[in-house]
PDB file of C-alpha atoms in Angstrom:
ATOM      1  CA  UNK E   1      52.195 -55.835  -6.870  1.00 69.00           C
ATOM      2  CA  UNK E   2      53.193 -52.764  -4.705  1.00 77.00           C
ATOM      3  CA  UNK E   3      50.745 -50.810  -7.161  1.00 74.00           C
ATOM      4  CA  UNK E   4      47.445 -53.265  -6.565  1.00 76.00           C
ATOM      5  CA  UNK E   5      48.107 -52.794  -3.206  1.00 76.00           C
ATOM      6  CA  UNK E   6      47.636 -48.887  -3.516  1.00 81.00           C
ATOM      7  CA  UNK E   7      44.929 -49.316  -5.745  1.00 80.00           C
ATOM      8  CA  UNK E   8      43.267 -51.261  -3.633  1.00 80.00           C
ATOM      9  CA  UNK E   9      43.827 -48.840   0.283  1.00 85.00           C
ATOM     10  CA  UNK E  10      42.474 -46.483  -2.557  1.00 83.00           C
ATOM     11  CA  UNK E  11      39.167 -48.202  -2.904  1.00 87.00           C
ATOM     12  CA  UNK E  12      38.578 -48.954   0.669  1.00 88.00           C
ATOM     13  CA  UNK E  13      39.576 -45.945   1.776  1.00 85.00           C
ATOM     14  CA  UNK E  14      36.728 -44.600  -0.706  1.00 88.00           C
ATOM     15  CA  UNK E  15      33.947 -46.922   0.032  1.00 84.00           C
ATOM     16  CA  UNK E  16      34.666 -46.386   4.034  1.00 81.00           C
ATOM     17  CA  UNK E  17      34.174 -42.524   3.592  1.00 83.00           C
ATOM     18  CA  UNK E  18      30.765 -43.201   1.343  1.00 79.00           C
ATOM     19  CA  UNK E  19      29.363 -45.831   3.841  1.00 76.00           C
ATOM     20  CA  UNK E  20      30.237 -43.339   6.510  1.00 71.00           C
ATOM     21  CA  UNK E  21      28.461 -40.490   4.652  1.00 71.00           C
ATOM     22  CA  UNK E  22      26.165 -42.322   4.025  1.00 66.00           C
ATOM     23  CA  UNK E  23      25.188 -43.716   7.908  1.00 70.00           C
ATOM     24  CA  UNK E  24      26.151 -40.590   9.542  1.00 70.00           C
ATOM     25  CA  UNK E  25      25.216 -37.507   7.773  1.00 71.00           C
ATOM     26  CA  UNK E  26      22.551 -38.516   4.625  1.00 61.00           C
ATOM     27  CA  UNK E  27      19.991 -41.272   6.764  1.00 62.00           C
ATOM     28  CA  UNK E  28      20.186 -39.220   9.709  1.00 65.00           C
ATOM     29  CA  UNK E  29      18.806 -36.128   8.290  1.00 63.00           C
ATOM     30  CA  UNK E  30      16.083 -37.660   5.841  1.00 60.00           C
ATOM     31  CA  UNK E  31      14.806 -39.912   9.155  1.00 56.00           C
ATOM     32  CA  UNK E  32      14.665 -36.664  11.140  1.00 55.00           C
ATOM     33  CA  UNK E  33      12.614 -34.487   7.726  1.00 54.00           C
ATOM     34  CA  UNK E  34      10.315 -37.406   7.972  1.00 53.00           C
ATOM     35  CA  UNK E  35       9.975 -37.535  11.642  1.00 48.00           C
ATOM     36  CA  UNK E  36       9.437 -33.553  11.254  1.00 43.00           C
ATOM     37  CA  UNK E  37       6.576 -34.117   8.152  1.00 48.00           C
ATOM     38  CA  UNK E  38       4.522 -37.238  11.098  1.00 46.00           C
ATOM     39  CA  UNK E  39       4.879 -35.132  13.914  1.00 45.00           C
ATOM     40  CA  UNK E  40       5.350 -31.458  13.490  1.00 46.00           C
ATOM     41  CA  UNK E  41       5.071 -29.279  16.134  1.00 42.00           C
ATOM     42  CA  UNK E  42       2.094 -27.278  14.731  1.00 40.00           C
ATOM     43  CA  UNK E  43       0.358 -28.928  12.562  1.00 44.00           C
ATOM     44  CA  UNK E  44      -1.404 -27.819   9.675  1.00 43.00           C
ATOM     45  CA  UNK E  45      -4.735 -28.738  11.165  1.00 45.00           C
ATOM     46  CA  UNK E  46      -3.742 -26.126  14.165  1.00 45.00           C
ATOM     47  CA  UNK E  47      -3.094 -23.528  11.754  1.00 42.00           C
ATOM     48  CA  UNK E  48      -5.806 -21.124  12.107  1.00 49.00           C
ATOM     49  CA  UNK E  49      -5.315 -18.103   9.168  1.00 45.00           C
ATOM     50  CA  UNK E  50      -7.288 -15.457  10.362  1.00 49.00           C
ATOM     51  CA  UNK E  51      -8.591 -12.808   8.075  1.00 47.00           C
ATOM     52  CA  UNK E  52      -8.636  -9.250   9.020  1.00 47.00           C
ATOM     53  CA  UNK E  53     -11.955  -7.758   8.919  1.00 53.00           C
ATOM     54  CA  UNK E  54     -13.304  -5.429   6.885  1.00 56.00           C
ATOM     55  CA  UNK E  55     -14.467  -2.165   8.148  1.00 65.00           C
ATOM     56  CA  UNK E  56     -18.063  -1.242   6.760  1.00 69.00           C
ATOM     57  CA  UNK E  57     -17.923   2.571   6.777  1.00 75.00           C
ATOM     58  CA  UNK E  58     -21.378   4.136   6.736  1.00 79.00           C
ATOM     59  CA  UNK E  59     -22.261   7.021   4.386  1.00 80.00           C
ATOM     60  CA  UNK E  60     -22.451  10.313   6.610  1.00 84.00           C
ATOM     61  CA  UNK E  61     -23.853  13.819   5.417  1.00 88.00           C
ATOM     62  CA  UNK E  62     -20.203  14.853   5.428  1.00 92.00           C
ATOM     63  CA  UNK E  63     -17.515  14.948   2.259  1.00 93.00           C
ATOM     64  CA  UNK E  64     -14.018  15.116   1.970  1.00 93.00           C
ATOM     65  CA  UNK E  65     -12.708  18.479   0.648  1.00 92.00           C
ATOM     66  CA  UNK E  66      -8.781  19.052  -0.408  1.00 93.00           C
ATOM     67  CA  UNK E  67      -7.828  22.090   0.701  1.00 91.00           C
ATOM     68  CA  UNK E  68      -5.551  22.964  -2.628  1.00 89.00           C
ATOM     69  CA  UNK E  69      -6.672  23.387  -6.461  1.00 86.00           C
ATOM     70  CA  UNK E  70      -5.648  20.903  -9.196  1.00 85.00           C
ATOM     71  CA  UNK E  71      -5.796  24.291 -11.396  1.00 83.00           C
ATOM     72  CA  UNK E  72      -2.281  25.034  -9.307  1.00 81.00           C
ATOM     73  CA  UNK E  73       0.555  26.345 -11.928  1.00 80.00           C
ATOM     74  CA  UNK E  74       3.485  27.139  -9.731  1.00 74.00           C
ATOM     75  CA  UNK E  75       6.924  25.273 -10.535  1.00 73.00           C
ATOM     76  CA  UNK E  76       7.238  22.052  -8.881  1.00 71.00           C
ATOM     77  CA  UNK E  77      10.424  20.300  -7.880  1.00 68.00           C
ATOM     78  CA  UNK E  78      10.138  17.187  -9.636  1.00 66.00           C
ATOM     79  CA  UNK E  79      13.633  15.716  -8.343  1.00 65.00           C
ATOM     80  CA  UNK E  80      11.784  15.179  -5.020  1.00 65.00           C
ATOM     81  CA  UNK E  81       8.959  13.429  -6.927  1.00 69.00           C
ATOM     82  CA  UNK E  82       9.431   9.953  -7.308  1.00 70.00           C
ATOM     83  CA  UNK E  83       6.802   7.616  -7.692  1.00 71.00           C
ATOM     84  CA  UNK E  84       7.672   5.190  -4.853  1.00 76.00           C
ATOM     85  CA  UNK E  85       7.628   7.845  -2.515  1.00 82.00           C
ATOM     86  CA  UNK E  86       4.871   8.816  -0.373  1.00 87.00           C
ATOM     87  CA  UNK E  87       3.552  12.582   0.606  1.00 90.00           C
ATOM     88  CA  UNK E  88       5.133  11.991   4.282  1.00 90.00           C
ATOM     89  CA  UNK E  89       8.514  11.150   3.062  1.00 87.00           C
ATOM     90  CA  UNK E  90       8.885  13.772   0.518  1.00 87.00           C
ATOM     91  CA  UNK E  91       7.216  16.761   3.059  1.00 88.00           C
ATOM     92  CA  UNK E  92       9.944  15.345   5.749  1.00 87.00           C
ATOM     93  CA  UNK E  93      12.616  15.544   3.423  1.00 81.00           C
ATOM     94  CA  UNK E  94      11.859  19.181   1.435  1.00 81.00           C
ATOM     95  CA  UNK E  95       8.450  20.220   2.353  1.00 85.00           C
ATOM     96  CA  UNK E  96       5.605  20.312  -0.442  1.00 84.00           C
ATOM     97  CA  UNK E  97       8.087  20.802  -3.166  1.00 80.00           C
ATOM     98  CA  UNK E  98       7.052  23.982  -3.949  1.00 82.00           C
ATOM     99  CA  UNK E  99       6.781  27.564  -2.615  1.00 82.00           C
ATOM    100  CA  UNK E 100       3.614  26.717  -0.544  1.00 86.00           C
ATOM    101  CA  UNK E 101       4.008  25.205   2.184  1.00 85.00           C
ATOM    102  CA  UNK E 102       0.562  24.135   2.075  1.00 88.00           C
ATOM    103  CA  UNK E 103       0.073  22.756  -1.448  1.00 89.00           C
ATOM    104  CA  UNK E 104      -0.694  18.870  -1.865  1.00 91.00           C
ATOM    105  CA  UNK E 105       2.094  16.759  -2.302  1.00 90.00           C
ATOM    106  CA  UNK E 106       0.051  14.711  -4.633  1.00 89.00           C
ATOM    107  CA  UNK E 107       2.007  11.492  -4.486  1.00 89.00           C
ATOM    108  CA  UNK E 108      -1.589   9.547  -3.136  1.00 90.00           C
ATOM    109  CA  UNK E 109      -1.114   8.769   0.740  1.00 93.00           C
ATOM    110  CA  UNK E 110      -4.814   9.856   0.366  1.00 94.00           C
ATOM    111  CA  UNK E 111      -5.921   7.981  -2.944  1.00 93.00           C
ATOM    112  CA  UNK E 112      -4.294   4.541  -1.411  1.00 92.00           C
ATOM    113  CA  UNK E 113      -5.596   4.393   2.336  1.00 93.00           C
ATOM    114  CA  UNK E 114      -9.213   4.979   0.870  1.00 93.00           C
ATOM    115  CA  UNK E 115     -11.582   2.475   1.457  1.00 92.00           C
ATOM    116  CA  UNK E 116     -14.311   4.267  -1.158  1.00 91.00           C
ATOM    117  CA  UNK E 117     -11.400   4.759  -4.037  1.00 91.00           C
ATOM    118  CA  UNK E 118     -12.849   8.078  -4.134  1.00 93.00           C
ATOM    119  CA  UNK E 119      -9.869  10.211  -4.501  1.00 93.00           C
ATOM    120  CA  UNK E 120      -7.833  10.718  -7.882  1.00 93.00           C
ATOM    121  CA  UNK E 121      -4.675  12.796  -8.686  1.00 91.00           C
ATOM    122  CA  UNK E 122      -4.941  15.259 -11.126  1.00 90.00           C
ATOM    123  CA  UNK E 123      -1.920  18.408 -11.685  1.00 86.00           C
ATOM    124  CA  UNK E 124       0.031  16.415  -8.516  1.00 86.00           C
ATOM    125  CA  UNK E 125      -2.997  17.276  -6.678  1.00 90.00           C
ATOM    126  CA  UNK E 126      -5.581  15.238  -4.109  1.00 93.00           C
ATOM    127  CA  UNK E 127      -9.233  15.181  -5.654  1.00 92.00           C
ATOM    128  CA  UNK E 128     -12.440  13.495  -3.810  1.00 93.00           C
ATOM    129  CA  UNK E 129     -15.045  12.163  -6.238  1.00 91.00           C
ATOM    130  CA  UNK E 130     -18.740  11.514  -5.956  1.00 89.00           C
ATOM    131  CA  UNK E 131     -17.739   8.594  -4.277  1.00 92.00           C
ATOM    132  CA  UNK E 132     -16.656   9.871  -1.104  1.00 92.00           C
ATOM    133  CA  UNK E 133     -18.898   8.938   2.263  1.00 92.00           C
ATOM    134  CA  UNK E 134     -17.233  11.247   4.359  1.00 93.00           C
ATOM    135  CA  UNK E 135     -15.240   8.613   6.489  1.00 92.00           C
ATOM    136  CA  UNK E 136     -12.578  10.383   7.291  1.00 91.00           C
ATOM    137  CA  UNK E 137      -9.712   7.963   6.566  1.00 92.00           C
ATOM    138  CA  UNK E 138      -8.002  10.509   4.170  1.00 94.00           C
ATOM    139  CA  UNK E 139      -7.892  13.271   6.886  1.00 93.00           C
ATOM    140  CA  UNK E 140      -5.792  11.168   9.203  1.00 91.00           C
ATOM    141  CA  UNK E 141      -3.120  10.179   6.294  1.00 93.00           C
ATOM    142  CA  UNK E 142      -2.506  13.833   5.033  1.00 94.00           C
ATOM    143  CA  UNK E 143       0.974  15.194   6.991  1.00 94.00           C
ATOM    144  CA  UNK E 144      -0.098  18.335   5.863  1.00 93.00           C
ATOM    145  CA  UNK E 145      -3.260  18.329   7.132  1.00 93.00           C
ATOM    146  CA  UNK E 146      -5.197  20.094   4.466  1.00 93.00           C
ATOM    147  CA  UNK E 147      -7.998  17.885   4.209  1.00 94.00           C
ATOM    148  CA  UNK E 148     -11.377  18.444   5.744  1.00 93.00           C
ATOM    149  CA  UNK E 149     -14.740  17.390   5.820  1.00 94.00           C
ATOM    150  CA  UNK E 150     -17.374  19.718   5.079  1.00 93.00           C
ATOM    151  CA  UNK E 151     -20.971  19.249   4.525  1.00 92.00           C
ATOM    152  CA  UNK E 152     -22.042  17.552   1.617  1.00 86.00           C
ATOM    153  CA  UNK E 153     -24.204  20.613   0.424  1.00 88.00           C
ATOM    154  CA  UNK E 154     -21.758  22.768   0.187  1.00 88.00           C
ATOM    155  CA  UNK E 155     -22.030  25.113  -2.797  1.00 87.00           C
ATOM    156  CA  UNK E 156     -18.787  27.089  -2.156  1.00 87.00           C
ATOM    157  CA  UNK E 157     -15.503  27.004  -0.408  1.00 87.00           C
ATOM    158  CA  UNK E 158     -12.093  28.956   0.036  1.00 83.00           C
ATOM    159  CA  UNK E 159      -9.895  25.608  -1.316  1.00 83.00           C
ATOM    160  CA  UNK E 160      -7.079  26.854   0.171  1.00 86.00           C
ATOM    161  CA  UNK E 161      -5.028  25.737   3.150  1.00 86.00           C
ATOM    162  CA  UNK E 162      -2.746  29.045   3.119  1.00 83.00           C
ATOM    163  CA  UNK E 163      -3.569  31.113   6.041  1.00 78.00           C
ATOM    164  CA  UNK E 164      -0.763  32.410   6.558  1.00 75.00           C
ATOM    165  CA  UNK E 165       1.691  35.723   5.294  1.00 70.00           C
ATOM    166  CA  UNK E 166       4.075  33.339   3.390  1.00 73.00           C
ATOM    167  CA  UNK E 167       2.913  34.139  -0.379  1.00 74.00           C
ATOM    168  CA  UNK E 168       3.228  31.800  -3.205  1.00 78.00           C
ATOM    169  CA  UNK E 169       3.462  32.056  -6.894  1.00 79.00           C
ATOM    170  CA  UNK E 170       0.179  29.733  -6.877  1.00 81.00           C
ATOM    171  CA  UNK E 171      -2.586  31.446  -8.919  1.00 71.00           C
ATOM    172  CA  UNK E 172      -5.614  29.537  -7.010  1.00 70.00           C
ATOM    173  CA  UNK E 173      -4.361  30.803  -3.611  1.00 66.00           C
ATOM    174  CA  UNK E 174      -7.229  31.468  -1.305  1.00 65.00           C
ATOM    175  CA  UNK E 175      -9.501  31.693  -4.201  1.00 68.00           C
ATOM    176  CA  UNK E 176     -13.632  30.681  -3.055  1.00 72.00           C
ATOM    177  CA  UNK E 177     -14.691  28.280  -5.631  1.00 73.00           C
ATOM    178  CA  UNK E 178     -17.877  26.253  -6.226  1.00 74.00           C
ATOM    179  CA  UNK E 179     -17.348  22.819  -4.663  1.00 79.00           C
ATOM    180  CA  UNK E 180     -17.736  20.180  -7.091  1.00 73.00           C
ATOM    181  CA  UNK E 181     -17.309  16.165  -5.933  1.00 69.00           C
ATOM    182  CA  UNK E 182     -16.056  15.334  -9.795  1.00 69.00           C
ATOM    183  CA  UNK E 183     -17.702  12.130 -11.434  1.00 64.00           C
ATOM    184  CA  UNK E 184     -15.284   9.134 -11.494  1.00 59.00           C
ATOM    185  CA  UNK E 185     -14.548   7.471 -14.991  1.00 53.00           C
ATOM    186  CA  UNK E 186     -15.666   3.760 -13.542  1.00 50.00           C
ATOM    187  CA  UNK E 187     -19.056   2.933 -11.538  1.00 45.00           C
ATOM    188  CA  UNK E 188     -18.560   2.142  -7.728  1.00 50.00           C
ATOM    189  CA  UNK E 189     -21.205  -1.314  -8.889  1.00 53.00           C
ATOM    190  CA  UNK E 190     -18.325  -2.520 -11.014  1.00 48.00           C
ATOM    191  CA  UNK E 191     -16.026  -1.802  -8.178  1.00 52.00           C
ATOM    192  CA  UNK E 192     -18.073  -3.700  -5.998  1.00 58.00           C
ATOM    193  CA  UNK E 193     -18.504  -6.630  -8.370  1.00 55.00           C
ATOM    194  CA  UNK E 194     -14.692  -6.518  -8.858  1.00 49.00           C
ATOM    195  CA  UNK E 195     -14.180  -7.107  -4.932  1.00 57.00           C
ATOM    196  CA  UNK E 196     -16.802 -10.057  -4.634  1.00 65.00           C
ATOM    197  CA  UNK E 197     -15.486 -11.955  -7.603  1.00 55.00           C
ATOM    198  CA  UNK E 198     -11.533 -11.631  -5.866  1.00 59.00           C
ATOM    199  CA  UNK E 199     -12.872 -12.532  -2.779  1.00 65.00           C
ATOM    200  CA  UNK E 200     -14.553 -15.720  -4.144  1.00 66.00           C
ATOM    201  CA  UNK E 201     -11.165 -16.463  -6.352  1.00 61.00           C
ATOM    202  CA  UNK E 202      -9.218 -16.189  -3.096  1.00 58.00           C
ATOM    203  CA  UNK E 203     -11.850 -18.596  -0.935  1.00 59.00           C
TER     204      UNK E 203
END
């Protein structure tokens, strides 16, 4: 008898707590989701996404020129060379990497803020293509500075940035070569294509 009666404070005891779960804590919250889902405070039709624009650079008479030779063969300190880096970190952290203060990093600050994609790396070094309009967008990413725009006529040109007494074991140093904007591998039309086709996937 005494053990029915336990048994059964038991079960009210458990269907008191579920019935107050269940008005106090699990109705409350799904009336105020769906009062939340009718009458949001911004609604979906208020929600304007706007796109940022895209720039449309002009070709100019100017070209980008690197100021440093992919034909570089001095030792490089490849523990400061890490693909996720960028050329600013690694020339605030140890310089170039080298003994030249004013060789390219090579790490592509340059080849990814290019609107034209007409820069490549070669030898952990900056090189403009034919592709290159002469915006200027590369100039203002370099932290070293050694990029400059030069006419796009130019037959020959000291591709050096070292002006200074510091020497370097660099075997291109202040050598005048023929200027050459190198061919890229893939048309600029297929580039173009690519872009129209991703925009129309994304609209």
């Amino acid at each position: 008898m005494i053990l029915a009666g336990i048994l059964l404070t038991v079960i009210i005891l458990i269907v008191a707590i579920l019935l107050l779960f269940l008005f106090y804590i699990l109705f409350p919250s799904i009336h105020s989701q769906n009062k939340i889902q009718e009458d949001p405070i911004i609604s979906d039709r208020e929600i304007e996404y706007i796109k940022p624009e895209e720039e449309d650079y002009k070709a100019s008479d100017m070209k980008a020129l690197v100021l440093c030779s992919c034909n570089k063969n001095f030792k490089i300190d490849k523990d400061v060379f890490n693909e996720g880096y960028s050329c600013a970190l690694v020339n605030n952290y140890s310089g170039t990497g080298c003994d030249c203060k004013f060789a390219c990093i090579g790490l592509g600050d340059c080849v990814k803020i290019c609107p034209q994609e007409a820069i490549v790396i070669k030898n952990r070094t900056a090189v403009v293509t034919n592709l290159c309009i002469g915006c200027g967008k590369c100039i203002e990413i370099c932290p070293l500075n050694i990029i400059r725009l030069v006419p796009k006529n130019t037959k020959e040109y000291t591709i050096c940035a070292n002006i200074s007494d510091d020497k370097s074991s660099c075997s291109e140093e202040s050598k005048t070569q023929k200027v050459v904007w190198n061919q890229k591998k893939d048309f600029k039309i297929w580039a173009t294509c690519y872009k129209i086709f991703e925009q129309i996937l994304k609209s």
